[in-house]
GROMACS .gro file of C-alpha atoms in nm:
model
  471
    1MET     CA    1  -1.169  -3.021  -0.649
    2PHE     CA    2  -1.210  -2.691  -0.464
    3VAL     CA    3  -0.947  -2.415  -0.456
    4LEU     CA    4  -0.965  -2.120  -0.215
    5LEU     CA    5  -0.785  -1.797  -0.314
    6ILE     CA    6  -0.727  -1.530  -0.051
    7ASN     CA    7  -0.631  -1.163  -0.072
    8PRO     CA    8  -0.485  -1.061   0.269
    9PRO     CA    9  -0.583  -0.729   0.425
   10TRP     CA   10  -0.365  -0.427   0.368
   11GLU     CA   11  -0.330  -0.280   0.715
   12LYS     CA   12  -0.293   0.097   0.698
   13PRO     CA   13  -0.050   0.235   0.960
   14SER     CA   14  -0.148   0.567   1.111
   15ASP     CA   15   0.154   0.739   0.954
   16ASP     CA   16   0.076   0.624   0.599
   17ASN     CA   17   0.033   0.933   0.380
   18ARG     CA   18  -0.177   0.743   0.126
   19ALA     CA   19  -0.444   0.665   0.387
   20ARG     CA   20  -0.424   1.010   0.542
   21PHE     CA   21  -0.497   1.190   0.216
   22LYS     CA   22  -0.769   0.954   0.098
   23VAL     CA   23  -0.571   0.812  -0.191
   24VAL     CA   24  -0.619   0.456  -0.073
   25SER     CA   25  -0.818   0.240  -0.310
   26CYS     CA   26  -0.996  -0.087  -0.257
   27LEU     CA   27  -0.984  -0.277  -0.585
   28PRO     CA   28  -0.981  -0.650  -0.664
   29SER     CA   29  -0.661  -0.847  -0.693
   30LEU     CA   30  -0.634  -0.894  -1.069
   31GLY     CA   31  -0.369  -1.158  -1.006
   32LEU     CA   32  -0.615  -1.372  -0.812
   33GLY     CA   33  -0.882  -1.301  -1.071
   34TYR     CA   34  -0.661  -1.431  -1.351
   35VAL     CA   35  -0.554  -1.737  -1.151
   36ALA     CA   36  -0.917  -1.813  -1.065
   37ALA     CA   37  -1.016  -1.794  -1.432
   38SER     CA   38  -0.732  -2.030  -1.524
   39LEU     CA   39  -0.839  -2.277  -1.255
   40GLU     CA   40  -1.202  -2.265  -1.368
   41LYS     CA   41  -1.091  -2.322  -1.726
   42ALA     CA   42  -0.911  -2.634  -1.599
   43GLY     CA   43  -1.239  -2.760  -1.452
   44LEU     CA   44  -1.181  -2.672  -1.087
   45GLN     CA   45  -1.416  -2.501  -0.843
   46VAL     CA   46  -1.284  -2.172  -0.706
   47ARG     CA   47  -1.377  -1.925  -0.437
   48ILE     CA   48  -1.210  -1.588  -0.374
   49LEU     CA   49  -1.200  -1.442  -0.023
   50ASP     CA   50  -1.092  -1.076  -0.023
   51LEU     CA   51  -1.017  -0.974   0.335
   52ASN     CA   52  -0.999  -0.609   0.234
   53ILE     CA   53  -1.372  -0.633   0.163
   54ASP     CA   54  -1.481  -0.908   0.403
   55ARG     CA   55  -1.301  -0.776   0.709
   56MET     CA   56  -1.247  -1.036   0.981
   57THR     CA   57  -1.044  -1.081   1.297
   58ARG     CA   58  -0.813  -1.382   1.313
   59ARG     CA   59  -1.069  -1.567   1.521
   60GLU     CA   60  -1.354  -1.479   1.285
   61LEU     CA   61  -1.147  -1.597   0.989
   62ALA     CA   62  -1.066  -1.927   1.162
   63VAL     CA   63  -1.436  -1.989   1.236
   64TYR     CA   64  -1.533  -1.891   0.880
   65LEU     CA   65  -1.283  -2.133   0.729
   66GLU     CA   66  -1.373  -2.418   0.964
   67LYS     CA   67  -1.737  -2.390   0.857
   68MET     CA   68  -1.647  -2.397   0.487
   69ASP     CA   69  -1.797  -2.695   0.309
   70PRO     CA   70  -1.643  -2.856   0.121
   71HIS     CA   71  -1.293  -2.794   0.249
   72PRO     CA   72  -1.049  -2.672  -0.016
   73ARG     CA   73  -0.764  -2.895  -0.126
   74TRP     CA   74  -0.556  -2.591  -0.221
   75CYS     CA   75  -0.527  -2.246  -0.059
   76GLY     CA   76  -0.364  -1.978  -0.274
   77ILE     CA   77  -0.265  -1.650  -0.108
   78THR     CA   78  -0.131  -1.342  -0.286
   79SER     CA   79   0.111  -1.101  -0.120
   80ALA     CA   80   0.289  -0.771  -0.167
   81ALA     CA   81   0.559  -0.639   0.068
   82THR     CA   82   0.325  -0.478   0.320
   83THR     CA   83   0.087  -0.776   0.327
   84LEU     CA   84   0.343  -1.056   0.360
   85TYR     CA   85   0.314  -1.097   0.737
   86ALA     CA   86  -0.064  -1.108   0.713
   87ALA     CA   87  -0.036  -1.362   0.428
   88LEU     CA   88   0.190  -1.589   0.633
   89ASP     CA   89  -0.046  -1.564   0.930
   90ILE     CA   90  -0.339  -1.657   0.705
   91ALA     CA   91  -0.142  -1.956   0.573
   92GLY     CA   92  -0.116  -2.079   0.930
   93ILE     CA   93  -0.488  -2.033   0.991
   94CYS     CA   94  -0.561  -2.225   0.669
   95LYS     CA   95  -0.333  -2.510   0.778
   96LYS     CA   96  -0.519  -2.544   1.108
   97ALA     CA   97  -0.860  -2.532   0.942
   98PHE     CA   98  -0.764  -2.761   0.651
   99PRO     CA   99  -0.481  -2.994   0.762
  100GLU     CA  100  -0.491  -3.184   0.431
  101ALA     CA  101  -0.478  -2.875   0.212
  102ARG     CA  102  -0.168  -2.736   0.042
  103THR     CA  103  -0.086  -2.368   0.080
  104VAL     CA  104   0.063  -2.168  -0.206
  105LEU     CA  105   0.186  -1.810  -0.192
  106GLY     CA  106   0.230  -1.595  -0.501
  107GLY     CA  107   0.252  -1.231  -0.600
  108VAL     CA  108   0.527  -0.973  -0.584
  109GLN     CA  109   0.683  -1.048  -0.246
  110PRO     CA  110   0.694  -1.429  -0.270
  111THR     CA  111   0.841  -1.394  -0.619
  112VAL     CA  112   1.133  -1.178  -0.502
  113THR     CA  113   1.191  -1.349  -0.164
  114PRO     CA  114   1.085  -1.715  -0.201
  115ASP     CA  115   1.335  -1.837   0.060
  116LEU     CA  116   1.198  -1.595   0.318
  117VAL     CA  117   0.844  -1.712   0.250
  118LEU     CA  118   0.932  -2.082   0.259
  119ALA     CA  119   1.101  -2.035   0.596
  120CYS     CA  120   0.742  -2.039   0.721
  121GLU     CA  121   0.643  -2.404   0.769
  122ASP     CA  122   0.279  -2.320   0.697
  123VAL     CA  123   0.369  -2.247   0.332
  124ASP     CA  124   0.408  -2.549   0.104
  125TYR     CA  125   0.482  -2.378  -0.227
  126VAL     CA  126   0.576  -2.044  -0.378
  127VAL     CA  127   0.475  -1.961  -0.735
  128ARG     CA  128   0.722  -1.713  -0.880
  129GLY     CA  129   0.610  -1.470  -1.148
  130GLU     CA  130   0.291  -1.533  -1.346
  131GLY     CA  131   0.070  -1.779  -1.165
  132GLU     CA  132  -0.204  -1.876  -1.410
  133GLU     CA  133  -0.036  -2.184  -1.557
  134ALA     CA  134   0.164  -2.296  -1.253
  135MET     CA  135  -0.132  -2.290  -1.014
  136ALA     CA  136  -0.354  -2.480  -1.257
  137GLU     CA  137  -0.084  -2.742  -1.313
  138LEU     CA  138  -0.033  -2.792  -0.939
  139ALA     CA  139  -0.403  -2.820  -0.863
  140LYS     CA  140  -0.447  -3.070  -1.147
  141GLY     CA  141  -0.176  -3.293  -0.999
  142ASN     CA  142   0.135  -3.203  -1.198
  143PRO     CA  143   0.445  -3.313  -0.998
  144SER     CA  144   0.599  -3.020  -0.811
  145GLU     CA  145   0.947  -3.096  -0.946
  146LYS     CA  146   0.814  -3.061  -1.301
  147THR     CA  147   0.624  -2.736  -1.247
  148LEU     CA  148   0.818  -2.439  -1.383
  149GLY     CA  149   0.838  -2.125  -1.169
  150LEU     CA  150   0.778  -2.321  -0.848
  151SER     CA  151   0.977  -2.313  -0.523
  152PHE     CA  152   0.928  -2.564  -0.241
  153ARG     CA  153   1.100  -2.753   0.040
  154GLN     CA  154   1.240  -3.099  -0.028
  155GLY     CA  155   1.463  -3.309   0.195
  156GLY     CA  156   1.544  -3.023   0.430
  157ARG     CA  157   1.640  -2.779   0.156
  158ILE     CA  158   1.460  -2.529  -0.066
  159VAL     CA  159   1.429  -2.617  -0.433
  160HIS     CA  160   1.380  -2.350  -0.700
  161ASN     CA  161   1.259  -2.492  -1.028
  162PRO     CA  162   1.362  -2.307  -1.347
  163ASP     CA  163   1.167  -1.990  -1.420
  164ARG     CA  164   0.850  -2.020  -1.622
  165PRO     CA  165   0.877  -1.834  -1.954
  166PRO     CA  166   0.649  -1.530  -1.973
  167ILE     CA  167   0.315  -1.582  -2.146
  168GLU     CA  168   0.379  -1.429  -2.486
  169ASN     CA  169   0.023  -1.405  -2.617
  170LEU     CA  170  -0.175  -1.230  -2.345
  171ASP     CA  171  -0.493  -1.262  -2.552
  172MET     CA  172  -0.488  -1.635  -2.476
  173ILE     CA  173  -0.537  -1.574  -2.103
  174ALA     CA  174  -0.896  -1.594  -1.980
  175PHE     CA  175  -1.038  -1.268  -1.846
  176PRO     CA  176  -1.030  -1.238  -1.465
  177ALA     CA  177  -1.310  -1.427  -1.289
  178TYR     CA  178  -1.503  -1.109  -1.205
  179HIS     CA  179  -1.809  -1.313  -1.103
  180LEU     CA  180  -1.615  -1.431  -0.797
  181PHE     CA  181  -1.567  -1.075  -0.667
  182SER     CA  182  -1.821  -0.859  -0.484
  183ILE     CA  183  -1.773  -0.598  -0.753
  184ARG     CA  184  -2.001  -0.330  -0.611
  185LYS     CA  185  -1.798  -0.312  -0.290
  186TYR     CA  186  -1.483  -0.190  -0.467
  187HIS     CA  187  -1.372   0.163  -0.553
  188PRO     CA  188  -1.063   0.350  -0.678
  189PRO     CA  189  -0.895   0.612  -0.457
  190GLU     CA  190  -1.122   0.879  -0.307
  191ALA     CA  191  -1.167   1.179  -0.539
  192LEU     CA  192  -1.013   0.988  -0.832
  193PHE     CA  193  -1.326   0.830  -0.976
  194ARG     CA  194  -1.639   0.977  -1.130
  195ARG     CA  195  -1.887   0.691  -1.115
  196LEU     CA  196  -1.953   0.360  -0.945
  197PRO     CA  197  -1.937   0.065  -0.972
  198ALA     CA  198  -1.570   0.076  -1.066
  199ILE     CA  199  -1.300  -0.180  -1.125
  200ASN     CA  200  -0.939  -0.209  -1.240
  201LEU     CA  201  -0.817  -0.352  -1.569
  202ILE     CA  202  -0.472  -0.412  -1.714
  203THR     CA  203  -0.392  -0.406  -2.088
  204SER     CA  204  -0.024  -0.501  -2.071
  205ARG     CA  205   0.239  -0.669  -1.858
  206GLY     CA  206   0.581  -0.519  -1.797
  207CYS     CA  207   0.733  -0.180  -1.860
  208PRO     CA  208   0.979  -0.051  -2.123
  209PHE     CA  209   1.170   0.145  -1.857
  210ARG     CA  210   1.418   0.037  -1.589
  211CYS     CA  211   1.369   0.271  -1.292
  212THR     CA  212   1.580   0.151  -1.000
  213TYR     CA  213   1.297   0.171  -0.744
  214CYS     CA  214   1.059  -0.053  -0.940
  215ALA     CA  215   1.033  -0.436  -0.925
  216THR     CA  216   0.840  -0.475  -1.249
  217GLN     CA  217   1.138  -0.624  -1.430
  218THR     CA  218   1.171  -0.885  -1.157
  219ILE     CA  219   0.805  -0.981  -1.170
  220TRP     CA  220   0.753  -0.947  -1.545
  221PRO     CA  221   1.102  -0.965  -1.700
  222GLY     CA  222   1.183  -0.892  -2.059
  223LYS     CA  223   0.995  -0.685  -2.309
  224LEU     CA  224   0.664  -0.505  -2.263
  225ARG     CA  225   0.385  -0.747  -2.357
  226LEU     CA  226   0.062  -0.605  -2.493
  227ARG     CA  227  -0.291  -0.734  -2.522
  228SER     CA  228  -0.460  -0.653  -2.850
  229ILE     CA  229  -0.702  -0.361  -2.834
  230GLU     CA  230  -0.974  -0.593  -2.966
  231ASN     CA  231  -0.920  -0.817  -2.663
  232VAL     CA  232  -0.935  -0.519  -2.425
  233ILE     CA  233  -1.258  -0.396  -2.586
  234ASP     CA  234  -1.413  -0.742  -2.545
  235GLU     CA  235  -1.333  -0.730  -2.174
  236LEU     CA  236  -1.474  -0.378  -2.141
  237LYS     CA  237  -1.798  -0.495  -2.304
  238ILE     CA  238  -1.829  -0.779  -2.053
  239LEU     CA  239  -1.761  -0.545  -1.760
  240THR     CA  240  -2.013  -0.284  -1.869
  241GLN     CA  241  -2.287  -0.508  -2.005
  242ARG     CA  242  -2.268  -0.803  -1.766
  243HIS     CA  243  -2.146  -0.638  -1.446
  244GLY     CA  244  -2.271  -0.282  -1.486
  245ILE     CA  245  -1.925  -0.124  -1.452
  246ARG     CA  246  -1.913   0.250  -1.521
  247GLU     CA  247  -1.557   0.342  -1.414
  248ILE     CA  248  -1.227   0.179  -1.511
  249SER     CA  249  -0.894   0.226  -1.339
  250PHE     CA  250  -0.633   0.113  -1.593
  251SER     CA  251  -0.359  -0.048  -1.382
  252ASP     CA  252  -0.081  -0.068  -1.642
  253ASP     CA  253   0.253   0.073  -1.525
  254THR     CA  254   0.193   0.313  -1.811
  255LEU     CA  255  -0.102   0.300  -2.050
  256VAL     CA  256   0.040   0.561  -2.287
  257THR     CA  257   0.362   0.432  -2.442
  258ILE     CA  258   0.270   0.359  -2.805
  259ARG     CA  259   0.076   0.639  -2.970
  260PRO     CA  260  -0.116   0.431  -3.229
  261ARG     CA  261  -0.226   0.194  -2.955
  262ILE     CA  262  -0.377   0.456  -2.721
  263VAL     CA  263  -0.540   0.620  -3.024
  264GLN     CA  264  -0.696   0.287  -3.126
  265LEU     CA  265  -0.815   0.220  -2.770
  266CYS     CA  266  -0.990   0.556  -2.748
  267GLU     CA  267  -1.138   0.531  -3.098
  268ASP     CA  268  -1.270   0.180  -3.030
  269ILE     CA  269  -1.425   0.285  -2.698
  270LEU     CA  270  -1.609   0.558  -2.887
  271LYS     CA  271  -1.697   0.340  -3.187
  272ASN     CA  272  -1.843   0.068  -2.963
  273LYS     CA  273  -2.025   0.328  -2.750
  274ILE     CA  274  -1.876   0.190  -2.429
  275ASP     CA  275  -2.011   0.412  -2.153
  276ILE     CA  276  -1.721   0.445  -1.909
  277THR     CA  277  -1.512   0.708  -1.740
  278TRP     CA  278  -1.154   0.612  -1.666
  279SER     CA  279  -0.812   0.698  -1.525
  280CYS     CA  280  -0.461   0.577  -1.605
  281ASN     CA  281  -0.086   0.619  -1.558
  282ALA     CA  282   0.124   0.776  -1.832
  283ILE     CA  283   0.479   0.885  -1.914
  284VAL     CA  284   0.520   1.258  -1.968
  285LYS     CA  285   0.729   1.231  -2.285
  286PHE     CA  286   0.461   1.036  -2.473
  287ILE     CA  287   0.185   1.293  -2.422
  288ASP     CA  288   0.065   1.539  -2.684
  289GLU     CA  289  -0.237   1.766  -2.719
  290GLU     CA  290  -0.414   1.561  -2.987
  291VAL     CA  291  -0.391   1.237  -2.790
  292LEU     CA  292  -0.513   1.407  -2.473
  293GLY     CA  293  -0.814   1.545  -2.658
  294LEU     CA  294  -0.904   1.199  -2.783
  295MET     CA  295  -0.854   1.047  -2.438
  296LYS     CA  296  -1.083   1.307  -2.287
  297LYS     CA  297  -1.350   1.237  -2.549
  298ALA     CA  298  -1.326   0.862  -2.478
  299GLY     CA  299  -1.392   0.915  -2.106
  300CYS     CA  300  -1.050   0.975  -1.949
  301HIS     CA  301  -1.081   1.216  -1.658
  302HIS     CA  302  -0.761   1.156  -1.460
  303ILE     CA  303  -0.395   1.086  -1.548
  304CYS     CA  304  -0.111   1.016  -1.306
  305TYR     CA  305   0.245   1.106  -1.405
  306GLY     CA  306   0.540   0.965  -1.213
  307ILE     CA  307   0.787   1.255  -1.208
  308GLU     CA  308   0.963   1.164  -0.882
  309SER     CA  309   1.210   1.454  -0.868
  310ALA     CA  310   1.284   1.793  -1.022
  311ASP     CA  311   1.658   1.744  -0.981
  312VAL     CA  312   1.827   1.626  -1.301
  313GLN     CA  313   2.100   1.434  -1.120
  314ILE     CA  314   1.848   1.258  -0.898
  315LEU     CA  315   1.656   1.146  -1.208
  316LYS     CA  316   1.978   1.002  -1.347
  317ASN     CA  317   2.052   0.828  -1.017
  318ILE     CA  318   1.720   0.641  -1.026
  319ASN     CA  319   1.734   0.584  -1.403
  320LYS     CA  320   1.417   0.786  -1.456
  321ASN     CA  321   1.428   0.858  -1.826
  322ILE     CA  322   1.221   1.176  -1.845
  323GLY     CA  323   1.291   1.545  -1.901
  324LEU     CA  324   1.159   1.819  -1.674
  325ALA     CA  325   1.052   2.023  -1.977
  326ASP     CA  326   0.841   1.726  -2.091
  327ALA     CA  327   0.693   1.697  -1.742
  328GLU     CA  328   0.599   2.064  -1.731
  329ARG     CA  329   0.449   2.045  -2.080
  330ALA     CA  330   0.248   1.730  -2.000
  331ILE     CA  331   0.097   1.882  -1.686
  332LYS     CA  332   0.002   2.200  -1.872
  333LEU     CA  333  -0.153   2.015  -2.168
  334THR     CA  334  -0.341   1.770  -1.946
  335LYS     CA  335  -0.504   2.049  -1.748
  336LYS     CA  336  -0.580   2.234  -2.072
  337ALA     CA  337  -0.759   1.924  -2.203
  338GLY     CA  338  -0.985   1.924  -1.899
  339ILE     CA  339  -0.832   1.606  -1.754
  340ALA     CA  340  -0.733   1.604  -1.387
  341CYS     CA  341  -0.357   1.572  -1.347
  342ARG     CA  342  -0.187   1.393  -1.060
  343ALA     CA  343   0.190   1.420  -1.025
  344SER     CA  344   0.382   1.178  -0.806
  345PHE     CA  345   0.708   1.277  -0.637
  346MET     CA  346   0.949   1.092  -0.409
  347TYR     CA  347   1.180   1.228  -0.139
  348GLY     CA  348   1.482   1.031  -0.022
  349ASN     CA  349   1.627   0.913  -0.353
  350PRO     CA  350   1.998   0.830  -0.380
  351GLY     CA  351   2.188   1.159  -0.375
  352GLU     CA  352   1.896   1.348  -0.219
  353THR     CA  353   1.975   1.676  -0.041
  354GLU     CA  354   1.771   1.951   0.118
  355GLU     CA  355   1.829   2.157  -0.195
  356SER     CA  356   1.706   1.883  -0.431
  357MET     CA  357   1.390   1.839  -0.222
  358ARG     CA  358   1.328   2.216  -0.228
  359ARG     CA  359   1.374   2.207  -0.604
  360THR     CA  360   1.113   1.933  -0.634
  361LEU     CA  361   0.860   2.121  -0.422
  362ASP     CA  362   0.923   2.440  -0.621
  363PHE     CA  363   0.855   2.245  -0.942
  364ALA     CA  364   0.528   2.110  -0.801
  365LEU     CA  365   0.417   2.457  -0.698
  366LYS     CA  366   0.517   2.606  -1.033
  367THR     CA  367   0.344   2.344  -1.250
  368ASP     CA  368   0.046   2.321  -1.011
  369PRO     CA  369  -0.102   1.978  -1.096
  370ASP     CA  370  -0.452   1.911  -0.965
  371PHE     CA  371  -0.309   1.662  -0.718
  372ALA     CA  372   0.045   1.602  -0.597
  373LEU     CA  373   0.173   1.302  -0.406
  374PHE     CA  374   0.488   1.330  -0.197
  375ASN     CA  375   0.602   0.984  -0.094
  376ILE     CA  376   0.923   0.866   0.064
  377THR     CA  377   1.145   0.657  -0.161
  378THR     CA  378   1.119   0.294  -0.051
  379PRO     CA  379   1.380   0.031  -0.150
  380TYR     CA  380   1.141  -0.260  -0.210
  381PRO     CA  381   1.298  -0.607  -0.223
  382GLY     CA  382   1.353  -0.717  -0.580
  383THR     CA  383   1.455  -0.371  -0.700
  384PRO     CA  384   1.802  -0.245  -0.797
  385MET     CA  385   1.761   0.023  -0.529
  386TYR     CA  386   1.719  -0.243  -0.260
  387GLN     CA  387   2.042  -0.411  -0.370
  388TRP     CA  388   2.219  -0.073  -0.374
  389ALA     CA  389   2.098   0.007  -0.021
  390LYS     CA  390   2.201  -0.337   0.109
  391GLN     CA  391   2.544  -0.325  -0.051
  392ASN     CA  392   2.616   0.021   0.092
  393ASP     CA  393   2.469  -0.056   0.435
  394TYR     CA  394   2.209   0.220   0.397
  395LEU     CA  395   1.907   0.003   0.476
  396LEU     CA  396   1.761   0.085   0.818
  397SER     CA  397   1.505  -0.194   0.843
  398GLU     CA  398   1.381  -0.501   0.662
  399ASP     CA  399   1.052  -0.505   0.851
  400LEU     CA  400   0.821  -0.523   0.552
  401SER     CA  401   0.528  -0.376   0.745
  402LEU     CA  402   0.718  -0.044   0.731
  403PHE     CA  403   0.746  -0.046   0.350
  404THR     CA  404   0.454   0.196   0.302
  405ALA     CA  405   0.632   0.484   0.121
  406SER     CA  406   0.566   0.697   0.431
  407LYS     CA  407   0.874   0.618   0.642
  408CYS     CA  408   1.238   0.668   0.553
  409LEU     CA  409   1.409   0.329   0.542
  410MET     CA  410   1.750   0.438   0.409
  411ARG     CA  411   2.016   0.638   0.587
  412LEU     CA  412   2.168   0.832   0.301
  413PRO     CA  413   2.502   1.013   0.333
  414THR     CA  414   2.344   1.328   0.185
  415ALA     CA  415   2.027   1.365   0.395
  416SER     CA  416   1.917   1.214   0.726
  417PRO     CA  417   1.590   1.019   0.764
  418GLU     CA  418   1.460   1.294   0.993
  419THR     CA  419   1.534   1.560   0.729
  420ILE     CA  420   1.362   1.359   0.457
  421GLU     CA  421   1.051   1.287   0.665
  422ALA     CA  422   1.025   1.653   0.772
  423ALA     CA  423   1.064   1.771   0.411
  424THR     CA  424   0.791   1.529   0.299
  425ALA     CA  425   0.547   1.657   0.562
  426HIS     CA  426   0.634   2.014   0.468
  427ALA     CA  427   0.572   1.944   0.099
  428TRP     CA  428   0.224   1.800   0.163
  429LYS     CA  429   0.121   2.099   0.374
  430THR     CA  430   0.279   2.361   0.151
  431PHE     CA  431   0.117   2.230  -0.165
  432TYR     CA  432  -0.233   2.173  -0.034
  433LYS     CA  433  -0.276   2.461   0.211
  434ARG     CA  434  -0.228   2.732  -0.051
  435PRO     CA  435  -0.531   2.962  -0.076
  436ARG     CA  436  -0.492   2.957  -0.455
  437TYR     CA  437  -0.511   2.579  -0.459
  438MET     CA  438  -0.814   2.563  -0.230
  439LEU     CA  439  -1.004   2.823  -0.431
  440GLY     CA  440  -0.914   2.641  -0.752
  441ARG     CA  441  -1.055   2.314  -0.622
  442LEU     CA  442  -1.375   2.486  -0.509
  443ALA     CA  443  -1.418   2.632  -0.856
  444LYS     CA  444  -1.405   2.282  -1.006
  445ILE     CA  445  -1.686   2.138  -0.794
  446ARG     CA  446  -1.951   2.000  -1.025
  447SER     CA  447  -2.146   1.758  -0.804
  448TRP     CA  448  -2.229   1.654  -0.448
  449TYR     CA  449  -1.975   1.378  -0.496
  450ASP     CA  450  -1.704   1.644  -0.545
  451VAL     CA  451  -1.820   1.824  -0.229
  452ARG     CA  452  -1.797   1.504  -0.024
  453ALA     CA  453  -1.459   1.399  -0.165
  454TYR     CA  454  -1.293   1.738  -0.121
  455ALA     CA  455  -1.439   1.784   0.227
  456LYS     CA  456  -1.295   1.451   0.342
  457ALA     CA  457  -0.955   1.527   0.194
  458PHE     CA  458  -0.951   1.877   0.350
  459ILE     CA  459  -1.039   1.745   0.698
  460SER     CA  460  -0.766   1.482   0.670
  461LEU     CA  461  -0.515   1.747   0.567
  462MET     CA  462  -0.603   1.971   0.860
  463ARG     CA  463  -0.565   1.683   1.104
  464PHE     CA  464  -0.230   1.595   0.951
  465GLY     CA  465  -0.105   1.952   0.982
  466ASN     CA  466  -0.216   1.981   1.342
  467LYS     CA  467  -0.058   1.648   1.430
  468LYS     CA  468   0.277   1.748   1.282
  469ALA     CA  469   0.263   2.091   1.441
  470SER     CA  470   0.214   1.939   1.786
  471LYS     CA  471   0.525   1.720   1.761
   0.00000   0.00000   0.00000
């Protein structure tokens, strides 16, 4: 039996700050990779079609699918908020090309809004949460009513089976089916990688924190689950030796939470002479100088810290359990270690004011990370913030194509959408157009790759500034 898995294209609106400043990445869907490996382990044939790599028009996709031989019996499509409409459209195209096939949607958005997804008649099933076991059971013929974590239509109503318990031992899951991806076509965000080919890898599922803007607890509820470092090292060996990977983007919500674990990871990378450079996310309060030195030695060249705001009350409002002193210390120590530091901030949090946004920009300028991101707080479905916005009638739109972190979707009583969007644009320009910053980046150029990356980012910034100035 043949199963087709599809990653829908992420369409980048012209006002999306991530695209404008070259922070967009094109990396494989690890979710599809894990599901594909589970299906192969169950004895099924699998193909992955990544429409972010193999770009096609609707007509081209329809022709491509019609020519597919053999036809798949199952079509699995992953979806996040911004790709849901594309995913539903692709489900319809699959239904026309393969009338006998069953369509299954999974991923973040179908998990948090299964009823919305199943309102589309082209979707037969929604897999909520982890999809490895549920998809394999379905494809092998397990009755839908007995498949945990499954939602479907039956007798004119939508049925939600009980949730599937989280997979406790992550080491038991087969590594993603990397051989089904065109690995050399992928790359992390511009200016945030050192070598190619590159790929993403995740060492854990879940997060120990409960920030109100994050849906991780909805997707992966309960405690933080960790793969063993031995298991991670085995995967790194396969990636480097079999696929020639030289750069890893660790996709954990935060890689640095347990000190002995990150120490072991770095020591084992060095002990096994795994030749990679890598980047990761981290929490500021878990960083110290010794760990940073070891991370640098093991190949880490870039760390992203989610700081979000420099206003203490705002941090409390979004349940962001960090201290500003820790954030300032982490940025300083990371730069001292010779690791590029990226700090992420959000404007438009509950309780946001013009003063709190000025305070955040002042903090970014004072601490001077190598890169700063200024996004607009987005109340994604499945998050406590979304529920808060709905209950208080602050939500301006539920058009998921607008959920790009670049448009204000909440009308707060403390700051208008226009004020928040203007402050965000001002923060981008103020941070990056400083002569001190530009000279500092020039001084760090070490290769033609750096020249190309910085030149592209600078041109994008200039265009952005001119566009805003003309409005």
